[in-house]
Each structure stands twice: as C-alpha cells, then as structure tokens.
PDB file of C-alpha atoms in Angstrom:
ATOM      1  CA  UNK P   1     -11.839  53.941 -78.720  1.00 62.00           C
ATOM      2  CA  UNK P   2     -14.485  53.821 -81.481  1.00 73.00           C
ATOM      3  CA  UNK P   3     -14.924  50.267 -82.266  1.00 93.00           C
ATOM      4  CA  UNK P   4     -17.969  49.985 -84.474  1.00 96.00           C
ATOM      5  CA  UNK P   5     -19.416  53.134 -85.436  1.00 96.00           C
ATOM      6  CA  UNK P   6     -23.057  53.488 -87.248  1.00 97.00           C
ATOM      7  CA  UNK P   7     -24.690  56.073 -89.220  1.00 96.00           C
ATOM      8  CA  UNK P   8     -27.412  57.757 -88.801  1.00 97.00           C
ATOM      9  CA  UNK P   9     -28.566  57.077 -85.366  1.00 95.00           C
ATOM     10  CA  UNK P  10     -31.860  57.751 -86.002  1.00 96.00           C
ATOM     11  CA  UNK P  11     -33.993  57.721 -89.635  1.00 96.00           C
ATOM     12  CA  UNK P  12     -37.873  58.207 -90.750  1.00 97.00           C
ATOM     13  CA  UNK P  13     -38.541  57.128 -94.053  1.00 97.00           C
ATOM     14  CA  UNK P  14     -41.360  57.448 -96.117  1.00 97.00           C
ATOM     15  CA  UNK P  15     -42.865  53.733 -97.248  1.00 98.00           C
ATOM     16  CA  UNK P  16     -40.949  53.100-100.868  1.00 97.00           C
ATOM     17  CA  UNK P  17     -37.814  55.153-100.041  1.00 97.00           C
ATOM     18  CA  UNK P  18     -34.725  54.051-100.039  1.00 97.00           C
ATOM     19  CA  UNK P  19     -31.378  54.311 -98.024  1.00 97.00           C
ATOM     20  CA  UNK P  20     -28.037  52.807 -97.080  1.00 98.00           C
ATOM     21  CA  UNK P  21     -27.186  52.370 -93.378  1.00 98.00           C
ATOM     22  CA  UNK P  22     -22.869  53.188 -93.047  1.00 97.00           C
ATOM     23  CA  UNK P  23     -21.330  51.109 -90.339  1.00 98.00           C
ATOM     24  CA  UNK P  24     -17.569  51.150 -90.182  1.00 97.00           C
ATOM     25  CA  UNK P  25     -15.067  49.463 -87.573  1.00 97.00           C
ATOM     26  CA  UNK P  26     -11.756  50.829 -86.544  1.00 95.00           C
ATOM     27  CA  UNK P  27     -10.481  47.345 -85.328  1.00 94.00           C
ATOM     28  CA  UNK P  28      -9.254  45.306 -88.336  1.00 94.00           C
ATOM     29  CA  UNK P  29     -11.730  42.549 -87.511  1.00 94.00           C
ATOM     30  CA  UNK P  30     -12.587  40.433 -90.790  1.00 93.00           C
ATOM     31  CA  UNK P  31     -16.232  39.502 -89.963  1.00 93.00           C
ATOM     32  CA  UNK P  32     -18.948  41.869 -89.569  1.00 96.00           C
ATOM     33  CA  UNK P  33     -22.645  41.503 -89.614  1.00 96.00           C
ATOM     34  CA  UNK P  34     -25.966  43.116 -89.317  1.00 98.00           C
ATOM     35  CA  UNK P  35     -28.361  42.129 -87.454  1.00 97.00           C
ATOM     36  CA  UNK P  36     -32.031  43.860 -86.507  1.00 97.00           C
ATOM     37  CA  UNK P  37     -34.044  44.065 -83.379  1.00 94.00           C
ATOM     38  CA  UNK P  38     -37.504  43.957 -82.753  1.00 93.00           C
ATOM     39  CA  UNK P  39     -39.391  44.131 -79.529  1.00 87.00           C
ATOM     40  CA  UNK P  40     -40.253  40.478 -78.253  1.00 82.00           C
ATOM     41  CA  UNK P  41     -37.590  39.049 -80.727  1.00 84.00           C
ATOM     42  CA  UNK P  42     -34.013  38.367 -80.267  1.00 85.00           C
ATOM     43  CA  UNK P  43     -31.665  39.605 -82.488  1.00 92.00           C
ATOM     44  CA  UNK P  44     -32.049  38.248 -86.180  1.00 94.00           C
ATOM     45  CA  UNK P  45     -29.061  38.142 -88.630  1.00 94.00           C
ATOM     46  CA  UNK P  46     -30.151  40.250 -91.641  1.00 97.00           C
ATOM     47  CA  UNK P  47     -26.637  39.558 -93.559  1.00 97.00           C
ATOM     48  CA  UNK P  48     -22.757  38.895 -92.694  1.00 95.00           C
ATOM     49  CA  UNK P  49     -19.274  39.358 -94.353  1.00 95.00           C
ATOM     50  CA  UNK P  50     -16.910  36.527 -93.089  1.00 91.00           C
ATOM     51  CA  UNK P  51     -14.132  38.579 -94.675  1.00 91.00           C
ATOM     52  CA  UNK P  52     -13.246  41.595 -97.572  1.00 90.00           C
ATOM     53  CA  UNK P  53     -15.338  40.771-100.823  1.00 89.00           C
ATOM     54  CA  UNK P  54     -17.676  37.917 -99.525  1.00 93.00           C
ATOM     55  CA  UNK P  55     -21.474  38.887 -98.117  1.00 96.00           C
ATOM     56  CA  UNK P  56     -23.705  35.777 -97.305  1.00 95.00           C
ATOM     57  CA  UNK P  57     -27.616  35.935 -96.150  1.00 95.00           C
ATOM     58  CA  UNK P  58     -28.596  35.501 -92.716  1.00 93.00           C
ATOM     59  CA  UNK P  59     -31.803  34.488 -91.045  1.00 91.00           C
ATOM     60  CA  UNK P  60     -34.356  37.486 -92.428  1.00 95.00           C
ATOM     61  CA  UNK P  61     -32.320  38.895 -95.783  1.00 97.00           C
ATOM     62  CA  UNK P  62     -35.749  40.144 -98.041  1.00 96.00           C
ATOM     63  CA  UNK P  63     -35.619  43.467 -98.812  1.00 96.00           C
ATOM     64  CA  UNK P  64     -32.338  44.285 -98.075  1.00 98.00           C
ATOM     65  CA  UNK P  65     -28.793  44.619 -99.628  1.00 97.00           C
ATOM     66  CA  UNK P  66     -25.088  44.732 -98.484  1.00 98.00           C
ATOM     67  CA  UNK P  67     -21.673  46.018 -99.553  1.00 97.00           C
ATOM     68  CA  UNK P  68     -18.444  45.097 -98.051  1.00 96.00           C
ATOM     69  CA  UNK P  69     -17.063  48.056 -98.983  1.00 88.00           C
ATOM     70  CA  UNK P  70     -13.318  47.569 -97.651  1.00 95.00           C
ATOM     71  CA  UNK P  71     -11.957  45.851 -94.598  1.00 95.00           C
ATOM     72  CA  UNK P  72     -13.540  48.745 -92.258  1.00 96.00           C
ATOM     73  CA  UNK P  73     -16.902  49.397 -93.623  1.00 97.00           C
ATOM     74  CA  UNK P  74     -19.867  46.942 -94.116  1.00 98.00           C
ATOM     75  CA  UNK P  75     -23.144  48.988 -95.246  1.00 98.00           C
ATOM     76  CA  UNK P  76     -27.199  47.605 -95.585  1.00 98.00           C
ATOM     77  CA  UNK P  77     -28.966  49.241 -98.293  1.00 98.00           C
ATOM     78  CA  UNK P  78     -33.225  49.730 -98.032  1.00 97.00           C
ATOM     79  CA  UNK P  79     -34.154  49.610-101.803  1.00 94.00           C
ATOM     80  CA  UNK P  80     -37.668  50.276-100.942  1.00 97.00           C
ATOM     81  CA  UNK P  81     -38.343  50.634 -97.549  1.00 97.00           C
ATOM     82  CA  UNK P  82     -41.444  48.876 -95.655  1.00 97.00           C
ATOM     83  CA  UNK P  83     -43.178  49.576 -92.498  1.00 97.00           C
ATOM     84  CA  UNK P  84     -42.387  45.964 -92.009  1.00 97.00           C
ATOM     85  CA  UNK P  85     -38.680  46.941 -91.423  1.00 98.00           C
ATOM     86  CA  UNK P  86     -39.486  49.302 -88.880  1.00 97.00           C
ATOM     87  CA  UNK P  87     -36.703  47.808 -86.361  1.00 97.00           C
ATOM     88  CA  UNK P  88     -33.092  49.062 -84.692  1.00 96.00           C
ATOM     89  CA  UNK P  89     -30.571  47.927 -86.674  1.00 98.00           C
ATOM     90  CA  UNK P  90     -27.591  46.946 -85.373  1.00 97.00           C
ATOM     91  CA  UNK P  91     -24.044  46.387 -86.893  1.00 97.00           C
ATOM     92  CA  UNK P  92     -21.350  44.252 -85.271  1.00 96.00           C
ATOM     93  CA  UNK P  93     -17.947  42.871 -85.882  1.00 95.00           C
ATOM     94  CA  UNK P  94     -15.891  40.085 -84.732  1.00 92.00           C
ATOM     95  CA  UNK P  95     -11.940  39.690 -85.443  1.00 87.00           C
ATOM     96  CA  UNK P  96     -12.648  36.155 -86.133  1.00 77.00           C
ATOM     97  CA  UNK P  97     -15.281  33.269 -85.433  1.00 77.00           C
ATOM     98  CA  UNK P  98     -18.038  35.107 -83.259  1.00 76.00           C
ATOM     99  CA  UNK P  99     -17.889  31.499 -81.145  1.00 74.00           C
ATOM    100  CA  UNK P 100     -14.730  32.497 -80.439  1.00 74.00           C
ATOM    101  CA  UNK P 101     -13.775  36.136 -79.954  1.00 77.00           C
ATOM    102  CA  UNK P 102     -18.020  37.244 -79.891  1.00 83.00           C
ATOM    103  CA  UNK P 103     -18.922  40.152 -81.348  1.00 90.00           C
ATOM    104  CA  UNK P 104     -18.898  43.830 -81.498  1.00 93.00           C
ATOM    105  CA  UNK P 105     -21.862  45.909 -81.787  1.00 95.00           C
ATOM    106  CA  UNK P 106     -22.268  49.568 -82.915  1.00 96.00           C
ATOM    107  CA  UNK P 107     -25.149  51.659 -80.766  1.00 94.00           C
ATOM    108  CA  UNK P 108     -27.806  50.919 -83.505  1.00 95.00           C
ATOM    109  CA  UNK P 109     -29.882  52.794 -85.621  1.00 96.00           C
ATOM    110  CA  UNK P 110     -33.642  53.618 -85.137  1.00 96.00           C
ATOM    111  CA  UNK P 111     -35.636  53.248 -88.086  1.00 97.00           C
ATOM    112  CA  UNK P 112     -39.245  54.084 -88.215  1.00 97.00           C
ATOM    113  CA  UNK P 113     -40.734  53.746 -92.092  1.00 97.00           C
ATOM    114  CA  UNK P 114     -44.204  55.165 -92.339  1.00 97.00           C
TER     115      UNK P 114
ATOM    116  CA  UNK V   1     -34.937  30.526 -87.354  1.00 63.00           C
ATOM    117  CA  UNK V   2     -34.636  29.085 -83.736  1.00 72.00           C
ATOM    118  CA  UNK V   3     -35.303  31.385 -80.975  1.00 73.00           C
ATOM    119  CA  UNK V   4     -33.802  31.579 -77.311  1.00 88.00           C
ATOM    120  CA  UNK V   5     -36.433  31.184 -74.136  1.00 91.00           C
ATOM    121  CA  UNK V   6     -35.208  33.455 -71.704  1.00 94.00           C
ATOM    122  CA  UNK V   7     -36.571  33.713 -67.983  1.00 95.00           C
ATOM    123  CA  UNK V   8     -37.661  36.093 -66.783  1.00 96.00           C
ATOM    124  CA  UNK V   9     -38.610  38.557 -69.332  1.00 94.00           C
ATOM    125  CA  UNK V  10     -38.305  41.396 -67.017  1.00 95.00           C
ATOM    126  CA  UNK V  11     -37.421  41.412 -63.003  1.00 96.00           C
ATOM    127  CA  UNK V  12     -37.575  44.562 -60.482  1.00 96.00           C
ATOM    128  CA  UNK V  13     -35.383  43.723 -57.868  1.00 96.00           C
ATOM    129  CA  UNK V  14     -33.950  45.694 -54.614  1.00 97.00           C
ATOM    130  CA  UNK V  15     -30.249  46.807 -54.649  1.00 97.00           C
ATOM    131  CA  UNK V  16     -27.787  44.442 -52.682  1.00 97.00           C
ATOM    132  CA  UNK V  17     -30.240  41.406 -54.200  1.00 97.00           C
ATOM    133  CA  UNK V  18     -29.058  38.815 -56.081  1.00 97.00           C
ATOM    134  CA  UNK V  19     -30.266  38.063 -59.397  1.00 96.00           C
ATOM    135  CA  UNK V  20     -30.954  34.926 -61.492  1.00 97.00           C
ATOM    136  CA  UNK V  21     -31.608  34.576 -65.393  1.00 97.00           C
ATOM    137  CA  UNK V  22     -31.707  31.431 -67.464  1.00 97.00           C
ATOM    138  CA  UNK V  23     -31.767  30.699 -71.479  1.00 97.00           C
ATOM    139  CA  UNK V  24     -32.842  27.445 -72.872  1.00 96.00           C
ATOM    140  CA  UNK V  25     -32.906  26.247 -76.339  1.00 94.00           C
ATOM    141  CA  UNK V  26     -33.976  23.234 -78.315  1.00 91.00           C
ATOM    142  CA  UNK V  27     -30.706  22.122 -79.816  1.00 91.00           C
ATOM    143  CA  UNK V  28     -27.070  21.504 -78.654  1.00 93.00           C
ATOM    144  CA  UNK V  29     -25.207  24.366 -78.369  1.00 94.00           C
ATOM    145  CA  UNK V  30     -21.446  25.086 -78.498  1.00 93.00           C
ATOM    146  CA  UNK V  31     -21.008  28.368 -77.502  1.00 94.00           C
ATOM    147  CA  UNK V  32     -22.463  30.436 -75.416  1.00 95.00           C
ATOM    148  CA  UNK V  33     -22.589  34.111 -74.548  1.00 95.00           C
ATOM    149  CA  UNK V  34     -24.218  36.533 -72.568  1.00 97.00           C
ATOM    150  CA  UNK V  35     -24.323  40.392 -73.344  1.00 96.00           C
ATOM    151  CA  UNK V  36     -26.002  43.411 -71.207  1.00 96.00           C
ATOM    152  CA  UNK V  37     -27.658  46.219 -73.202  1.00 94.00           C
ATOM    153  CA  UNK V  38     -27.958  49.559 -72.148  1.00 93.00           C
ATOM    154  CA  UNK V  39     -31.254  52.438 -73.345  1.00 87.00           C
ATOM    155  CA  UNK V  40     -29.987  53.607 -76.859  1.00 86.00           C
ATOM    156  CA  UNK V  41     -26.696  51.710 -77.059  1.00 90.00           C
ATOM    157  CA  UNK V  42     -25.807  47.781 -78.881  1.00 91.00           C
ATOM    158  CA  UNK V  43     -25.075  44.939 -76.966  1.00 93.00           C
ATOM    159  CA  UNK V  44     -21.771  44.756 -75.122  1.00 94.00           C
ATOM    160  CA  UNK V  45     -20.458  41.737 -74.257  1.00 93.00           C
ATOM    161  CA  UNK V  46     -20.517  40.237 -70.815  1.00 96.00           C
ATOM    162  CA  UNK V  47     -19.139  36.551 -71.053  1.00 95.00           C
ATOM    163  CA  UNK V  48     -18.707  33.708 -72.981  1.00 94.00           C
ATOM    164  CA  UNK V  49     -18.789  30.092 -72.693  1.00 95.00           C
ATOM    165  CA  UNK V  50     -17.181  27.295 -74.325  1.00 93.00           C
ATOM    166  CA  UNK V  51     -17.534  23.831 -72.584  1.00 93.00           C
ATOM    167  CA  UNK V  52     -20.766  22.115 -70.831  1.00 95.00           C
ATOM    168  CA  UNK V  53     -20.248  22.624 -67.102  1.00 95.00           C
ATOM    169  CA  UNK V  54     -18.413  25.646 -67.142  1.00 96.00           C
ATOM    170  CA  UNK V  55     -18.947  28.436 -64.658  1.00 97.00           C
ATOM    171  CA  UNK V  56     -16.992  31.867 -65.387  1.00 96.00           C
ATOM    172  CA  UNK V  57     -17.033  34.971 -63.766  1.00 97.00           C
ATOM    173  CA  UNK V  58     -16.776  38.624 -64.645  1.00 95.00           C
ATOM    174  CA  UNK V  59     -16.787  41.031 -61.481  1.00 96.00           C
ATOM    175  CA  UNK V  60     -20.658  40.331 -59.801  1.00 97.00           C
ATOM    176  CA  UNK V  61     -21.306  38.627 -62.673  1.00 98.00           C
ATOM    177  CA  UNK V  62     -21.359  34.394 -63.110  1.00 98.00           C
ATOM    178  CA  UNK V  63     -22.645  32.402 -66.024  1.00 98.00           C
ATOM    179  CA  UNK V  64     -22.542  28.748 -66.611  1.00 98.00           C
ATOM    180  CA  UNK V  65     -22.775  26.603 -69.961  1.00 97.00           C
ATOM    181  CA  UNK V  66     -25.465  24.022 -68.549  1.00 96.00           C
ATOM    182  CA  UNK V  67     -24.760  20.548 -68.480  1.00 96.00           C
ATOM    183  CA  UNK V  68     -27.458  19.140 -71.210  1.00 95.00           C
ATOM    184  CA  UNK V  69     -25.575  22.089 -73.322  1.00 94.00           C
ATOM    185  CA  UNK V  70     -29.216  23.207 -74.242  1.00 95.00           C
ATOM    186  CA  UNK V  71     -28.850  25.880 -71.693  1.00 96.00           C
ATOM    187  CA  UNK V  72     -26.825  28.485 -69.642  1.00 98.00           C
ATOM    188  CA  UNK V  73     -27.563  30.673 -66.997  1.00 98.00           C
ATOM    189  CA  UNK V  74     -26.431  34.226 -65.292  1.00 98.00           C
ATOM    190  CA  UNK V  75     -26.289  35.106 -61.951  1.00 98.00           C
ATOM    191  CA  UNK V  76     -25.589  38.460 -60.657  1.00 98.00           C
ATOM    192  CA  UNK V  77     -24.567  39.048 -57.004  1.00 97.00           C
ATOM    193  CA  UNK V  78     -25.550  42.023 -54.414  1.00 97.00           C
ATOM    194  CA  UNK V  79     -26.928  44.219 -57.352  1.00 97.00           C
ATOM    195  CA  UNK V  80     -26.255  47.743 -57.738  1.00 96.00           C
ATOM    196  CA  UNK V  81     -28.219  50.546 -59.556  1.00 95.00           C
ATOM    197  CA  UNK V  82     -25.778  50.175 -62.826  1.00 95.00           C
ATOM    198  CA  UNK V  83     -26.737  46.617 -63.271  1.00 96.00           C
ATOM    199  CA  UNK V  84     -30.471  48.020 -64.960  1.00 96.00           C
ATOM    200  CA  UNK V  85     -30.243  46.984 -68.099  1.00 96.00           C
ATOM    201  CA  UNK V  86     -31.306  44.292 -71.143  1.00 95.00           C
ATOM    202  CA  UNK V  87     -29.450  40.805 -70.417  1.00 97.00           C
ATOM    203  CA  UNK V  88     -29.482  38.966 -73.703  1.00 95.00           C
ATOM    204  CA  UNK V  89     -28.142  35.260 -73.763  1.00 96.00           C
ATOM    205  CA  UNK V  90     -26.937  34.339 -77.294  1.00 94.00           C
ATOM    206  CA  UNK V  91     -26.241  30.751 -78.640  1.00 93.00           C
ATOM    207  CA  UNK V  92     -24.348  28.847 -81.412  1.00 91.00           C
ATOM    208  CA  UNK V  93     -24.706  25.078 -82.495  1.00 88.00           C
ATOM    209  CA  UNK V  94     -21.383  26.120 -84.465  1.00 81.00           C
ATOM    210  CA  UNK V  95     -22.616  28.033 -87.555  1.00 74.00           C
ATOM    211  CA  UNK V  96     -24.592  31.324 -86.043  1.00 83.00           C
ATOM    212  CA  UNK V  97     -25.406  32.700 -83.649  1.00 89.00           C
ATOM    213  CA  UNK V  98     -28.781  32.352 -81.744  1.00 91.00           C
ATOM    214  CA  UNK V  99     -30.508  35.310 -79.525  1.00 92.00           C
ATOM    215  CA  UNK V 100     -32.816  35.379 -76.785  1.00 93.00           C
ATOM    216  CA  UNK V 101     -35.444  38.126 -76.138  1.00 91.00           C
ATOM    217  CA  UNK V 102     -33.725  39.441 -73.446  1.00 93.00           C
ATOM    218  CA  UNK V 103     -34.622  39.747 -69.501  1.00 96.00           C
ATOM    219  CA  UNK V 104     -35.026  43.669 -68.569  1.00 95.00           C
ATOM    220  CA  UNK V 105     -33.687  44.394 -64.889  1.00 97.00           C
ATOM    221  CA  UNK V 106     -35.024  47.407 -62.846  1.00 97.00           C
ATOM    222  CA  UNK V 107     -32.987  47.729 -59.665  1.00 96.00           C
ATOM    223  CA  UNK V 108     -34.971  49.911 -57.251  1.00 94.00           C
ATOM    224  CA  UNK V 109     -32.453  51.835 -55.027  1.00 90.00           C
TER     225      UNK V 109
END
C-alpha cells in the first residue's frame, strides 16, 4: 500500500547547499513528476518523466535537476539551494496520461533553505 | 504559466451544511480534476472529469465539467468533520496540468 513514497519528509538547508530529494513508486506507473507548492500558488510542475530514460522541464525548472533513475524512482537534485526554493515539494506518478488515469502524489517534503 | 481562480479561498461551515466550490480558468479545458489535501500529506484524488456537462459523484461528493469548459465546480453534501481539508481543482487544455490555489474548509462540529 505504499504508492509514492518521498524522502526526507522534512529538510533545512543552508543557502548554497546542495541535495537530492528520493521519490520512488511501487506501482509500475511510467510517468512521474515533481511538482512544488507554495502558499497562494497552485501547484507548479518543476520537471516530469513521461517514461524510463526521458526527463522534460515543466513550468518553474531553474535551479533544479532530475534523474529517472529506473522505472520506480524519479529524484530532484538542489545544486545550490536558494531561499527562493523554500517550498513543499511534492512527487507524483501517473500509470499513463495524467488526463486520463490523474495522478499520484507522495506526502511531500518540507524544505526550508536559510 | 496559467493559474486556476478558485472560490472561495477558505470557508468555515457547520456540520450537516452543504458546501459549494468553483474553479475557473481562461482557456478551454479538457480534463478536469478535483483532489482534497489533508495537514502534512499530497493531494489525493477526488474526481475527474472528461466531457463539458458532466456531473459525477463520489460518496457526498459531486463535481461537474462546466458547460463553457472554462470551468468546473464541487459540491459537497451534509458535511461532516472529515471533510476539513484543502480542495484543489486541477485543469488540462491537453498537455499539463493546471492547479488552483486551493479552497481550505473548516467544518465546525
């Protein structure tokens, strides 16, 4: 019953660090995506995989970077972390089109960069 | 990117009320979809849409893909004190998808 899983839940950084954020998905969807959330703001898409070995930008990319691991696991990389991305970030999959079969989230991770 | 209006931003209602939300945009949409999030957790979804006019149900729950296509609405009938929560609305033209901000629903036992 895991669906999408993230990793950490919760992160400070210091401004210029960096990190990766691990999501993985136990449901053999192709598509996953990661999207962040700020208060006032819907949901922006910060990158997607539409399947194994492809990554595309969404609607905010700067400043971050993706691997498509495998199938499973789809992970967002902080090179050098801003307050600006202060946010909850949130992983999701879908088996398919997301106008078709919607998607999957994780619970999110908090990051606060300082 | 485009952005979702959605009404109200935040509503404290009685239990047994009913409840009303609504999500407009400024393009055609193809899709739509409506999720509830809970404190600390992602989005889970609620239901979706896939042809103007329709109306489909989940439990208390009833959503319809508006007419002009440019927006879709969720209703949510004799409320209980599980139903507080972040309703997002979420919209596709047929490439991405779209978010609103969210309504936040207190129900006041």
């Amino acid at each position: 019953n895991a669906g999408v899983t993230q990793t950490p839940k919760f992160q400070v950084l210091k401004t210029g660090q960096s990190m990766t954020l691990q999501c993985a998905q136990d449901m053999n969807h192709n598509s996953m995506y990661w999207y962040r959330q700020d208060p006032g703001m819907g949901l922006r898409l910060i990158y997607y995989s539409a399947s194994e070995g492809t990554t595309d930008k969404g609607e905010v990319p700067n400043g971050y970077n993706v691997s498509r691991l495998n199938k499973r696991e789809f992970s967002l990389r902080l090179e050098s972390a801003a307050p600006s991305q202060t946010s909850v970030y949130f992983c999701a999959s879908s088996e398919g089109s997301p106008n078709l079969y919607g998607y999957t989230f994780g619970s999110g991770t908090r990051l606060t960069v300082v | 990117g485009q952005q979702l209006n959605q009404s109200p931003q935040s509503m404290f209602i009685q239990e047994g009320e009913d409840v009303s939300m609504n999500c407009t945009s400024s393009s055609i949409f193809n899709t739509w979809l409506w999720y509830k999030q809970d404190p600390g957790e992602g989005p889970v979804l609620l239901i979706a849409l896939y042809k103007a006019g329709e109306l489909t149900s989940n439990g208390r729950l009833t959503a319809q893909f508006g007419i002009t296509r440019k927006d879709s609405f969720l209703n949510i009938s004799a409320s209980i004190p599980s139903d507080v929560g972040i309703y997002f609305c979420a919209g596709s033209p047929g490439n991405q998808f779209y978010f609103g901000t969210g309504t936040s629903l207190t129900v006041i036992p």
